XYZ file of C-alpha atoms in Angstrom:
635
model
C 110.401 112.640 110.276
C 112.934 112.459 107.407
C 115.879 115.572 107.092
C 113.863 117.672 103.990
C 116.369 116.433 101.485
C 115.410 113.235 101.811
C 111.208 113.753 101.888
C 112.061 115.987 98.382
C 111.143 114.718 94.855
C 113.269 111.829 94.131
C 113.737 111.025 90.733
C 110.967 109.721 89.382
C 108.642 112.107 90.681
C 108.029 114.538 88.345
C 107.962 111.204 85.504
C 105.349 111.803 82.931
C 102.305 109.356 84.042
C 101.964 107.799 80.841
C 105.060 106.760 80.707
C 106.855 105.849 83.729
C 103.268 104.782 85.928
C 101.518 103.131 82.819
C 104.278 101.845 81.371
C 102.293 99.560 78.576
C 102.723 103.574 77.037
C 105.996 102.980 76.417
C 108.312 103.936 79.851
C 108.103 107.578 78.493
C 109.409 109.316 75.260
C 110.561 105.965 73.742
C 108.500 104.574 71.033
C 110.388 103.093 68.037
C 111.085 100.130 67.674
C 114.562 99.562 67.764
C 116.971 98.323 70.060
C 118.124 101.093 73.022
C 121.035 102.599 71.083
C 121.883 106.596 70.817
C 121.243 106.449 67.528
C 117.604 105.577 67.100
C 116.102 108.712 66.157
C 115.890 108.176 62.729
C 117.502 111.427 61.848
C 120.650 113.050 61.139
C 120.094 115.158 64.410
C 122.079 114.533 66.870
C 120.233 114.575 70.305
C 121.525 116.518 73.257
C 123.457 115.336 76.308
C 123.319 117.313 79.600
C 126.092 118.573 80.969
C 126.176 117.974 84.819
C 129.773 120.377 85.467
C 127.375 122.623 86.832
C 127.012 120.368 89.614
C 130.716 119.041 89.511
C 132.934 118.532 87.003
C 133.726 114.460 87.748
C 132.719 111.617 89.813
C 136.374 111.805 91.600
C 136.687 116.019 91.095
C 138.295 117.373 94.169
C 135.103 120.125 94.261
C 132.998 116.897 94.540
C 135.436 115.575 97.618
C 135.680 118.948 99.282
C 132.038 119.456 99.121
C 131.751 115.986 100.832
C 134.149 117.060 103.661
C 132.103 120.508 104.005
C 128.746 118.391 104.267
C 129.827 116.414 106.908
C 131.648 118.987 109.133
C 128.462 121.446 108.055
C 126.055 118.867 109.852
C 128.451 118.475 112.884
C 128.712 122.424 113.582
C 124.877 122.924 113.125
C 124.357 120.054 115.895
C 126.802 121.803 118.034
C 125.158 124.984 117.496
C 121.709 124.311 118.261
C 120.833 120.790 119.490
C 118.658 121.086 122.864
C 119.350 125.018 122.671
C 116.264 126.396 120.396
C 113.746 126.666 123.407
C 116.384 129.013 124.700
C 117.059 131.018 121.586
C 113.153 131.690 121.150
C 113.038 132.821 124.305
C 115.865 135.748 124.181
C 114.812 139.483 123.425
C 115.354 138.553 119.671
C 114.236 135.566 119.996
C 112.659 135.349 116.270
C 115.607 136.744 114.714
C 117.689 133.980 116.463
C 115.570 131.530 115.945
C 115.306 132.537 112.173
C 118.982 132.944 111.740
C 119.066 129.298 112.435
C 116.786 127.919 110.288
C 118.327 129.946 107.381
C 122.049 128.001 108.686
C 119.882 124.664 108.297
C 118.471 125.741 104.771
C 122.193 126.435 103.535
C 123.143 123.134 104.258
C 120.238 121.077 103.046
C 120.876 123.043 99.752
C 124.692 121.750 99.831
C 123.240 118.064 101.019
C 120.712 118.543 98.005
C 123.077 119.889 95.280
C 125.650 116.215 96.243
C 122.813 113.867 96.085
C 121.300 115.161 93.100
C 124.854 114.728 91.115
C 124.834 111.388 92.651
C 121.498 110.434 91.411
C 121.518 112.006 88.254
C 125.261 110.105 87.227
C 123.807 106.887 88.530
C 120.149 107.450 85.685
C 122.741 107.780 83.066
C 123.785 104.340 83.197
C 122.282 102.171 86.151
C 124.074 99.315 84.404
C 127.589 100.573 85.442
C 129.495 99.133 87.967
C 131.003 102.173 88.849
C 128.217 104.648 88.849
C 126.220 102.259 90.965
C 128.869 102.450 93.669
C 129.178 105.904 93.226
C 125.821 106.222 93.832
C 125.377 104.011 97.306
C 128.591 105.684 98.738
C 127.122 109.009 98.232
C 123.815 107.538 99.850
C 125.303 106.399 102.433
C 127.853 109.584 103.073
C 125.125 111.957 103.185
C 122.679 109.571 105.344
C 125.522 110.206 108.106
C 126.194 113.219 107.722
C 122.447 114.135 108.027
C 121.607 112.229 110.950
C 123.417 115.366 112.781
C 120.264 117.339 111.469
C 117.504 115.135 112.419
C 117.335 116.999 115.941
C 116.284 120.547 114.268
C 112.892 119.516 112.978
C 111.727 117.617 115.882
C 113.328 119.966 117.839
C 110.997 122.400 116.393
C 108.066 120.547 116.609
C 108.690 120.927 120.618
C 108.463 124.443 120.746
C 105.719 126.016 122.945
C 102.890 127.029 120.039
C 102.400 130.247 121.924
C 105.739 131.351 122.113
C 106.623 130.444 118.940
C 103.598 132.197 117.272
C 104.900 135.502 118.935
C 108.214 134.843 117.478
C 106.289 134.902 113.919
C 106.438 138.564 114.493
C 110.241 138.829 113.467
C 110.446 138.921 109.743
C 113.723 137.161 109.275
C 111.437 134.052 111.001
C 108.281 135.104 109.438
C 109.772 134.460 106.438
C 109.653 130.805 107.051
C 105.911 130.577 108.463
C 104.950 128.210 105.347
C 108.069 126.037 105.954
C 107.138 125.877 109.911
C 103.735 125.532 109.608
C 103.919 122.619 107.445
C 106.106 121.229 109.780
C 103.936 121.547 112.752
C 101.429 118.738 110.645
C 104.333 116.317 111.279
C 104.329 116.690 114.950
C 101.733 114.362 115.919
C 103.760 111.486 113.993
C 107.016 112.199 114.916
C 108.887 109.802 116.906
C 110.799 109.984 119.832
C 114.859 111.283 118.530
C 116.333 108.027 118.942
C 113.732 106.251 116.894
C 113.902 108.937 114.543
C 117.463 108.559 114.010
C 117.038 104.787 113.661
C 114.797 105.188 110.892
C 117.161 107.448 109.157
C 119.943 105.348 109.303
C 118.471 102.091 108.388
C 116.258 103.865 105.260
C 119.713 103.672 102.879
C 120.844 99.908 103.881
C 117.170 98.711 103.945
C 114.480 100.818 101.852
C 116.809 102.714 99.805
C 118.549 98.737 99.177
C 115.227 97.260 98.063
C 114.813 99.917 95.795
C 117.910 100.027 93.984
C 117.465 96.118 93.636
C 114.182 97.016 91.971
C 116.222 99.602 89.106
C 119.093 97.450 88.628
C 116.757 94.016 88.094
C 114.394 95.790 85.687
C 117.409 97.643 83.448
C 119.106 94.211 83.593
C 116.244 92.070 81.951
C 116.041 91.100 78.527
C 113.107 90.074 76.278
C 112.972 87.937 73.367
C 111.546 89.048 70.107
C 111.538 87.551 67.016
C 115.089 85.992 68.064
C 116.110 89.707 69.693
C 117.267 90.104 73.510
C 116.235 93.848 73.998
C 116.336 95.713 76.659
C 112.843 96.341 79.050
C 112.043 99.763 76.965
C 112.363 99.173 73.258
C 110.698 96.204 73.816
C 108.063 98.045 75.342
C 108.229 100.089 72.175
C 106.973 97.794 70.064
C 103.362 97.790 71.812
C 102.943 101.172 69.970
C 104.231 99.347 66.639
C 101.691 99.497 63.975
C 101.885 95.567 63.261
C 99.691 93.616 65.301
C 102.359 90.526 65.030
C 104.795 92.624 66.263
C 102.699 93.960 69.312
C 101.456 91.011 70.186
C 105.201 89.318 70.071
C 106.332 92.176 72.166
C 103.128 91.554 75.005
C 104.096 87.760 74.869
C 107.505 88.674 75.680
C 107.273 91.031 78.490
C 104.588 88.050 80.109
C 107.396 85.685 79.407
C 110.243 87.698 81.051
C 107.980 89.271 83.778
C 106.519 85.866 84.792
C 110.332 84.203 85.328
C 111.042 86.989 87.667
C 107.813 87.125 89.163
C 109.624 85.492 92.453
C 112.202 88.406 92.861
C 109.543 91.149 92.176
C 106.632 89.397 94.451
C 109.532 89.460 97.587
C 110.417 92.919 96.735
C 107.044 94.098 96.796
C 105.615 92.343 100.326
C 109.267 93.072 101.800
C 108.614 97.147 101.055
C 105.067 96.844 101.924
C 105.941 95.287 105.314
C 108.439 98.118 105.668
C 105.996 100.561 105.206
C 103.168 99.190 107.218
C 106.010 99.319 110.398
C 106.684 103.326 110.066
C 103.227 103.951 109.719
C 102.423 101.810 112.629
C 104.871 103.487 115.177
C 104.082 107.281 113.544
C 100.483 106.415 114.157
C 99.231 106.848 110.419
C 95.580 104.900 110.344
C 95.215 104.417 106.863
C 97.557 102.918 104.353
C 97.825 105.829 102.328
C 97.911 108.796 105.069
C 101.605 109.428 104.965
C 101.450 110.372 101.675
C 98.245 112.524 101.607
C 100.216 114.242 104.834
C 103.181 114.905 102.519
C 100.801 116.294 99.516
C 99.447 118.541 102.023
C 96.167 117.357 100.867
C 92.915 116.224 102.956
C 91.793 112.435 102.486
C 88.422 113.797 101.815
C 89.681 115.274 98.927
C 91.446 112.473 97.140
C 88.418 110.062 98.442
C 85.758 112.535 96.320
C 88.600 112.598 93.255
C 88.636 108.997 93.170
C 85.369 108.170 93.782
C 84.319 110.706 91.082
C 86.720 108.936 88.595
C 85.391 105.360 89.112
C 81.936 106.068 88.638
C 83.046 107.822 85.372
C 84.810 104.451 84.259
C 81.736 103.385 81.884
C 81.387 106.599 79.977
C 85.299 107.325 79.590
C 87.751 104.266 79.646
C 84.655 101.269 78.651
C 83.440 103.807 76.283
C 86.283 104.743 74.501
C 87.887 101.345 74.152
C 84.750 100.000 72.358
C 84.929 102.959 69.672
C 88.558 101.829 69.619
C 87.546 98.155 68.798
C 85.438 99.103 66.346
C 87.692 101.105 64.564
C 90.338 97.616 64.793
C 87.055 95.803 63.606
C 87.035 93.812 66.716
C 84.389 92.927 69.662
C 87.486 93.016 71.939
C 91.100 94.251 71.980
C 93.942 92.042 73.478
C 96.076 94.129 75.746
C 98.992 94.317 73.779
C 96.219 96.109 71.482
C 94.982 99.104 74.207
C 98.098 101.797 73.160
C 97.987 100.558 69.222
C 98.165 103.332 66.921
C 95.008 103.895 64.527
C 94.856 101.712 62.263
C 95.496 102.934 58.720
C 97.605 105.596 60.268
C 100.552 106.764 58.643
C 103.281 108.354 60.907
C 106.465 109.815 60.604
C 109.015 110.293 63.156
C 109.612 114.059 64.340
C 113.051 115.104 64.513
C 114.917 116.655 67.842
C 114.208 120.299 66.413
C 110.948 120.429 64.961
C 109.848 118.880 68.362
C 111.763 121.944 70.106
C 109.837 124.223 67.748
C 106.428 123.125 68.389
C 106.916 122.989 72.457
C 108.895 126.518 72.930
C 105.909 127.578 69.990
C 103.360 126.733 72.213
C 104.844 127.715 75.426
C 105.653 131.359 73.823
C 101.896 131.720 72.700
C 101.069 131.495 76.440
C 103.506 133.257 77.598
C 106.915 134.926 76.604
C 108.148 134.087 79.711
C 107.903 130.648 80.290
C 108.990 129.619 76.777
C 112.205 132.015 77.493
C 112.896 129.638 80.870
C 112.136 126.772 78.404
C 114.463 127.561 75.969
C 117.367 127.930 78.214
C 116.968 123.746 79.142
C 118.015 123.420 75.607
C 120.857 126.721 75.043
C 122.095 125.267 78.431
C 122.787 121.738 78.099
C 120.183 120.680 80.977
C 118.302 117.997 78.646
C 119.335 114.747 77.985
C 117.346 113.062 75.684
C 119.299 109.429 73.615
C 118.250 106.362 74.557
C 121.468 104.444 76.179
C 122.018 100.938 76.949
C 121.325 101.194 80.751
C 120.542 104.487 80.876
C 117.000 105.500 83.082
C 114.064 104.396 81.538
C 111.242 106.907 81.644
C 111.360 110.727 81.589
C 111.518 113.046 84.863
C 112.584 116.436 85.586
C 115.176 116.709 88.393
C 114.710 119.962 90.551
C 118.144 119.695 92.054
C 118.671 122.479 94.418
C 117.770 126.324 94.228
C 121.446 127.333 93.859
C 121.851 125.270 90.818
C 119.225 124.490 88.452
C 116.712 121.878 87.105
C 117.861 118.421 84.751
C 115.337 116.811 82.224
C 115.656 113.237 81.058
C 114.014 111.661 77.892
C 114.525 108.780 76.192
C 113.462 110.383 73.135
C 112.739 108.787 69.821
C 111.221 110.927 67.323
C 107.272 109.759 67.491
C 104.038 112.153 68.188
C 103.969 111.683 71.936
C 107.648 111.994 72.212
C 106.962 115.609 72.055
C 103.988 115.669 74.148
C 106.614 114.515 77.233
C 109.123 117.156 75.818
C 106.243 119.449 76.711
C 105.252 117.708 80.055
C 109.042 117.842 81.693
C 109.983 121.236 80.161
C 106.001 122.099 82.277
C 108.304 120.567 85.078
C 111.016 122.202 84.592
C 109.843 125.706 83.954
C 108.059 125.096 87.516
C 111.092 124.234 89.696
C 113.102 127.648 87.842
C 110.377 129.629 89.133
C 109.788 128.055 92.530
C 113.497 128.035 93.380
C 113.341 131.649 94.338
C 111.627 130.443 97.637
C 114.688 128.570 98.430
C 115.925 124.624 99.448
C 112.497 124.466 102.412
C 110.054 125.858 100.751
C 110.794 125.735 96.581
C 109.089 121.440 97.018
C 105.986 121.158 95.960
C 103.149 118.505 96.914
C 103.113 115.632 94.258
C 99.145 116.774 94.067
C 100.610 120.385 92.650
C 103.652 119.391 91.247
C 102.140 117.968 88.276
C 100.400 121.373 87.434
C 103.039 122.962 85.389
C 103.801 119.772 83.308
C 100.390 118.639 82.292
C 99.083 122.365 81.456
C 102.162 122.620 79.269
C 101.032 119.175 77.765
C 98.033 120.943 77.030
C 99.469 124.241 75.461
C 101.008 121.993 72.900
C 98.268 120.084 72.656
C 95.966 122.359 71.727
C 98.196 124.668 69.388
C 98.872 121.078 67.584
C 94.780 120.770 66.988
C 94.155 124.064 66.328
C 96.735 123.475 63.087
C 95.371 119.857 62.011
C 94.714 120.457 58.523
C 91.904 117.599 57.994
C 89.471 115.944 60.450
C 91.035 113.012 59.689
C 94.328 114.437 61.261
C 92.337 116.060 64.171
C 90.438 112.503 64.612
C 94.232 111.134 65.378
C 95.024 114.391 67.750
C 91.708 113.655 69.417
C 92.275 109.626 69.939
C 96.040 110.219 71.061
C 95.066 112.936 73.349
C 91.780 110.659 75.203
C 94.521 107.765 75.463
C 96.531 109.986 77.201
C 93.931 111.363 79.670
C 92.410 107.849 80.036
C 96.332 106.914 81.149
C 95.960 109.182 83.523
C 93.385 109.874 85.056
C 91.467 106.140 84.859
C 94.471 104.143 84.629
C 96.481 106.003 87.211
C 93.144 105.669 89.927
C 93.438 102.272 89.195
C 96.831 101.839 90.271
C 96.003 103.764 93.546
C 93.402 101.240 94.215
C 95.780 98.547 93.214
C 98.665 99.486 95.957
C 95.748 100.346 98.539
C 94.132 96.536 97.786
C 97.684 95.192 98.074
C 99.177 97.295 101.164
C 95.769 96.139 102.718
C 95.902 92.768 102.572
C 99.779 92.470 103.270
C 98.805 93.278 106.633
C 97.444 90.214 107.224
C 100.545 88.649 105.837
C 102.564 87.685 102.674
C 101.167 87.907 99.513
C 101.684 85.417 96.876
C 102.448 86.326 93.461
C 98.839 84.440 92.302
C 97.149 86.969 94.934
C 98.924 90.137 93.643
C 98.024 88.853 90.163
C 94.791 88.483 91.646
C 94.402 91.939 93.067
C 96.018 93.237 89.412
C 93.639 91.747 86.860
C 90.530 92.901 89.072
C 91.041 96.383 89.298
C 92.370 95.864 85.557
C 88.762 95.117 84.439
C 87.184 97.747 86.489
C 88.593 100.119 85.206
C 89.627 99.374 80.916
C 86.079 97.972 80.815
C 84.998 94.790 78.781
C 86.594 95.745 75.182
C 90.378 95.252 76.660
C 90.510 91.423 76.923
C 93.064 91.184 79.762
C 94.598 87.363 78.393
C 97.633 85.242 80.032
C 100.317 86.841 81.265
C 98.797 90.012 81.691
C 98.879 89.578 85.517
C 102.459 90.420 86.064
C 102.363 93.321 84.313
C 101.718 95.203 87.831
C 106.016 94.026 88.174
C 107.564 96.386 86.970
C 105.694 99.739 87.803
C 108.478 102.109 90.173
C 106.065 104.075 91.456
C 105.030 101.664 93.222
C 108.448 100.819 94.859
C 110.258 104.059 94.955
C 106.788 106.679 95.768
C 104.098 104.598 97.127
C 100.505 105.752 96.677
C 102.132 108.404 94.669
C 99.909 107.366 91.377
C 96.744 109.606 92.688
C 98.972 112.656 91.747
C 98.627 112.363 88.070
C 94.896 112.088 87.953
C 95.007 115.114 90.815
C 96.892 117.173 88.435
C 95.497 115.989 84.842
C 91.732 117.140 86.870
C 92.703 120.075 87.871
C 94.817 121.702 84.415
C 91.612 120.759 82.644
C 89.782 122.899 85.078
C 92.320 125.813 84.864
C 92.441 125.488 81.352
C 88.529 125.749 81.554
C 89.561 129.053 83.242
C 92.132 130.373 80.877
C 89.427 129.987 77.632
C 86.896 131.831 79.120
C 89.277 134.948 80.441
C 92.229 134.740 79.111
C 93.537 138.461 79.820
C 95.782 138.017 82.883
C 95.792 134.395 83.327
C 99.173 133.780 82.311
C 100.549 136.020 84.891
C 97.937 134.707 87.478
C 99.511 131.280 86.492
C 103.261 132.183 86.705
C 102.846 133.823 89.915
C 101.363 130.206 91.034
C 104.227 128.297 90.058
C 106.366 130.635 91.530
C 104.376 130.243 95.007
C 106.515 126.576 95.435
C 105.259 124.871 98.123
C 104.588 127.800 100.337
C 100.693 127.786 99.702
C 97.966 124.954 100.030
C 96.061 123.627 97.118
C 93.234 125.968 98.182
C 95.246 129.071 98.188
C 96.569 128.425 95.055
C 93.559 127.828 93.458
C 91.457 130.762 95.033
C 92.544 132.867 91.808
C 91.338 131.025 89.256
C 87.798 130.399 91.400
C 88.694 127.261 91.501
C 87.978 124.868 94.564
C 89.336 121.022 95.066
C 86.738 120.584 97.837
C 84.283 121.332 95.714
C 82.419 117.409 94.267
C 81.912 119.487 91.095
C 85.402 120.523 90.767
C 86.598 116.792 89.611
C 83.711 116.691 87.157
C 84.913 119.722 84.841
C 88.167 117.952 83.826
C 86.144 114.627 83.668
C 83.880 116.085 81.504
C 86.265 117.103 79.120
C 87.511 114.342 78.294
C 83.766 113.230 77.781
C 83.502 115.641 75.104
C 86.205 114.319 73.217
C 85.240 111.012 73.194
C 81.839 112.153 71.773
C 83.530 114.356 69.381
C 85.633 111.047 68.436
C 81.975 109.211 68.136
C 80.719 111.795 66.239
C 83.585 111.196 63.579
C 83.334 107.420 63.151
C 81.931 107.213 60.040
């Protein structure tokens, strides 16, 4: 298996869903319609910047080069340490202590590999069109992917210990401290490769993986799209599907087809050549089903996520069918075109929010819950940790970086002053406030599942959510709340099971060889109108829109996680109404857990179950009873 830095959260994975996986939403907090320029928040305000000297203070800094040097002679004296010498350390008098001693050396130096890659990423999503950040980027790829191979040995290393022996060990706290960290690395064992392998994998995974994937980001900031005689960049044009002009969407839809269809060839022989990449390391580790890696690295039982989904596409007819008829209705229409699904009400007036009413109503709604979190919220913004203009090149999207315990968390936006724009302010701060809590349990075990990581971020969706409907002052204003709330859930909890089913059709049938572009358009456009029903007419063009999705390049299979997470807020939420007293600190405590608990430890406190069939229906079932309140309301 991977070093730990490299199996952690890249990027993108702590992206709000509806807006870096269903990117017809907009690729995150963008929504106006203007080109990508810092200035389109239609304000005098001017929008923060973060400021990464925490990290280092320049791409060339001599802290950055001396760090470098440390990594690499780090990595070097741990192998000389310890490689082929840990059965012998566990079995000295003190053998736990030893033992534990060393895995504390290894944790200090994934934090230092950790804290270098996480600069290097985080420069390179602040302008993936430069040159010189994009080099910047690959040598610091490739610097720490040699360096680390020296660490590949602990892990499997590990995984070789006698069971017995090392159970006994357990008994000496400065290794007992580690039991969640060890024990979820004992699940890797039976798919862990002989070292040589191992290291060949690790090697390769920048030049060949990692390659493919950084083609994928530099093609898709690169394109341009043609709208009423305007080359703009991938996200305003994107932007303009939320415009309240039906011309104008339906110019912007026709546009993205247009673009998307001349690169189909690139993005088709991206696609089958990191599907075919992924079906060989899952062959050799043994992994049976397309998707097993990734419920192994969740920590999460396929039984579970096979009842979640299962329970979501039966509930396509009375949630996504159902609510885009009311929405046709309300557009006077027996059908909406696609470019239609994320159109604002019609005869709805809106007004762009400005940088620090939108701060307001998030650290607001955060403080009503709890003090505490909107005091760790509030320092993203005293700090300099957000960075929220939209840039030519800059990353489209909106994630929360975790970096590395001994630093501290980065949010990106791409934020332009509309209603949801503050809704993802809300669902990366919920990120955010999660990794500053979890970081006390240090580089191993601060990570958490994709399946938990999304927690924090949707509740905190919620929080604002609901303190933003408890204020609507008319029903016509809580009729809007409602409809741009259901959107949101549909987004991700239908549309994001979709896309599941989507890579699992596609990884499926690469195995029997290459997939055209007309087949993956094929696979697309069916599990399209399974799931938005027969009021989203799904026209020309619309089957290339599965092209420029990252999740499915840089996280594969990671999709599931949203509708996982979106499920299971609704249920604590559920929770939280009916006893409040307590649950805040019930809730901290959880986020503060990391990854060093399973789903169903977690959960225990809130009497809450994932196992459970009935568990998936509570947060199903609210969205239900929006929808009907929505009904009720459309006269």
């Amino acid at each position: 298996m991977l070093h730990p830095f490299f199996r952690s959260p890249a990027l993108r994975a702590s992206a709000h869903p509806v807006f870096s996986a269903d990117f017809e939403s907009a690729f995150a907090a963008a929504r106006h319609a203007a080109p990508a320029t810092a200035a389109a928040v239609p304000t005098a305000e001017r929008l923060p910047e973060w400021n990464l000297t925490d990290l280092y203070p320049a791409m060339d800094s001599p802290e950055l080069k001396a760090d470098l040097d440390k990594a690499d002679v780090a990595c070097k004296a741990f192998e000389t340490a310890f490689k082929g010498k840990l059965a012998a350390l566990l079995a000295l008098p003190d053998g736990g202590a030893a033992l534990g001693a060393a895995v504390k050396s290894y944790e200090e130096v994934d934090d230092l590999l950790g804290r270098i890659a996480s600069y290097g990423s985080l420069i390179y999503a602040g302008d993936t069109s430069d040159p010189a950040r994009a080099k910047f980027y690959g040598d610091i790829q490739e610097r720490l992917t040699d360096a680390s191979t020296h660490l590949l040995f602990f892990t499997l290393e590990m995984n070789r210990l006698d069971d017995a022996a090392l159970e006994a060990a357990m008994a000496d706290p400065a290794l007992a401290y580690y039991r969640p960290w060890v024990e979820d690395l004992r699940k890797d064992k039976p798919y862990q490769l002989d070292d040589k392998i191992e290291q060949l994998f690790h090697e390769k995974s920048n030049p060949s993986r990692g390659a493919w994937s950084r083609l994928f980001d530099e093609t898709i900031s690169s394109l341009r799209f043609t709208v009423d005689g305007q080359d703009l960049a991938i996200e305003p044009t994107l932007n303009l599907m939320q415009d309240p002009r039906e011309e104008v969407r339906k110019s912007a839809g026709l546009a993205l087809a247009d673009t998307f269809g001349k690169n189909l060839r690139l993005f088709t022989l991206i696609t089958n050549t990191l599907a075919k990449d992924k079906e060989i390391s899952d062959r050799w580790r043994g992994f049976t089903d397309v998707a097993s890696s990734r419920h192994l690295a969740n920590r999460v039982e396929k039984e579970v996520v096979d009842a979640m989904v299962e329970a979501i596409r039966v509930s396509f007819p009375r949630l996504s069918h159902r609510y885009y008829a009311l929405k046709a209705r309300w557009f006077g229409k027996d059908k909406l075109e696609f470019w239609d699904r994320n159109a604002p009400l019609p005869k709805v007036e809106t007004r762009d929010i400005g940088w620090g009413e939108a701060k307001d109503t998030v650290l607001s709604a955060y403080g009503a819950f709890s003090p505490k979190m909107a005091d760790i919220a509030r320092t993203f913004f005293e700090k300099s940790w957000i960075d929220a203009p939209v840039r030519p090149g800059k990353s489209p999207g909106a994630f929360a970086h975790p970096t590395v315990p001994s630093a501290h968390p980065y949010v990106l936006l791409n934020y332009q002053g509309k209603p949801r724009d503050v809704m993802t302010l809300a669902h990366e701060l919920g990120h955010g406030v999660h990794q500053v809590l979890a970081a006390r349990q240090g580089a191993l075990m601060a990570p958490t599942p994709l399946t938990l990581a999304e927690t924090a971020s949707v509740f905190g969706e919620m929080l604002t959510f609901r303190r933003l409907l408890d204020g609507a002052e008319t029903p016509r204003a809580r009729k809007i709340m409602l409809a741009q709330k259901v959107e949101d859930m549909i987004n991700t909890v239908v549309r994001q099971t979709a896309f599941y089913t989507f890579e699992r059709d596609v990884h499926i049938e690469r195995r029997q060889g290459e997939l055209t572009s007309e087949k993956i358009g094929e696979i697309w456009m069916k599990v399209q109108g399974e799931s938005l029903g027969p009021a989203i007419h799904l026209g020309a063009g619309y089957e290339s829109f599965w092209t420029y999705i990252p999740h499915f390049i840089h996280s594969p299979f990671y999709v599931y996680a949203y509708a996982f997470g979106d499920c299971l807020v609704n249920s604590l939420y559920a929770v939280y109404e009916n006893a409040a007293d307590g649950f805040a600190d019930r809730y901290l405590e959880m986020l503060s857990a990391g990854g060093t608990k399973h789903h169903a430890e977690l959960l225990a406190p809130f009497g809450l179950d994932a196992r459970d069939p009935a568990f998936w229906q509570t947060g199903l079932s609210l969205i239900d009873r929006m929808i009907s309140e929505l009904e009720s309301m459309e006269g």
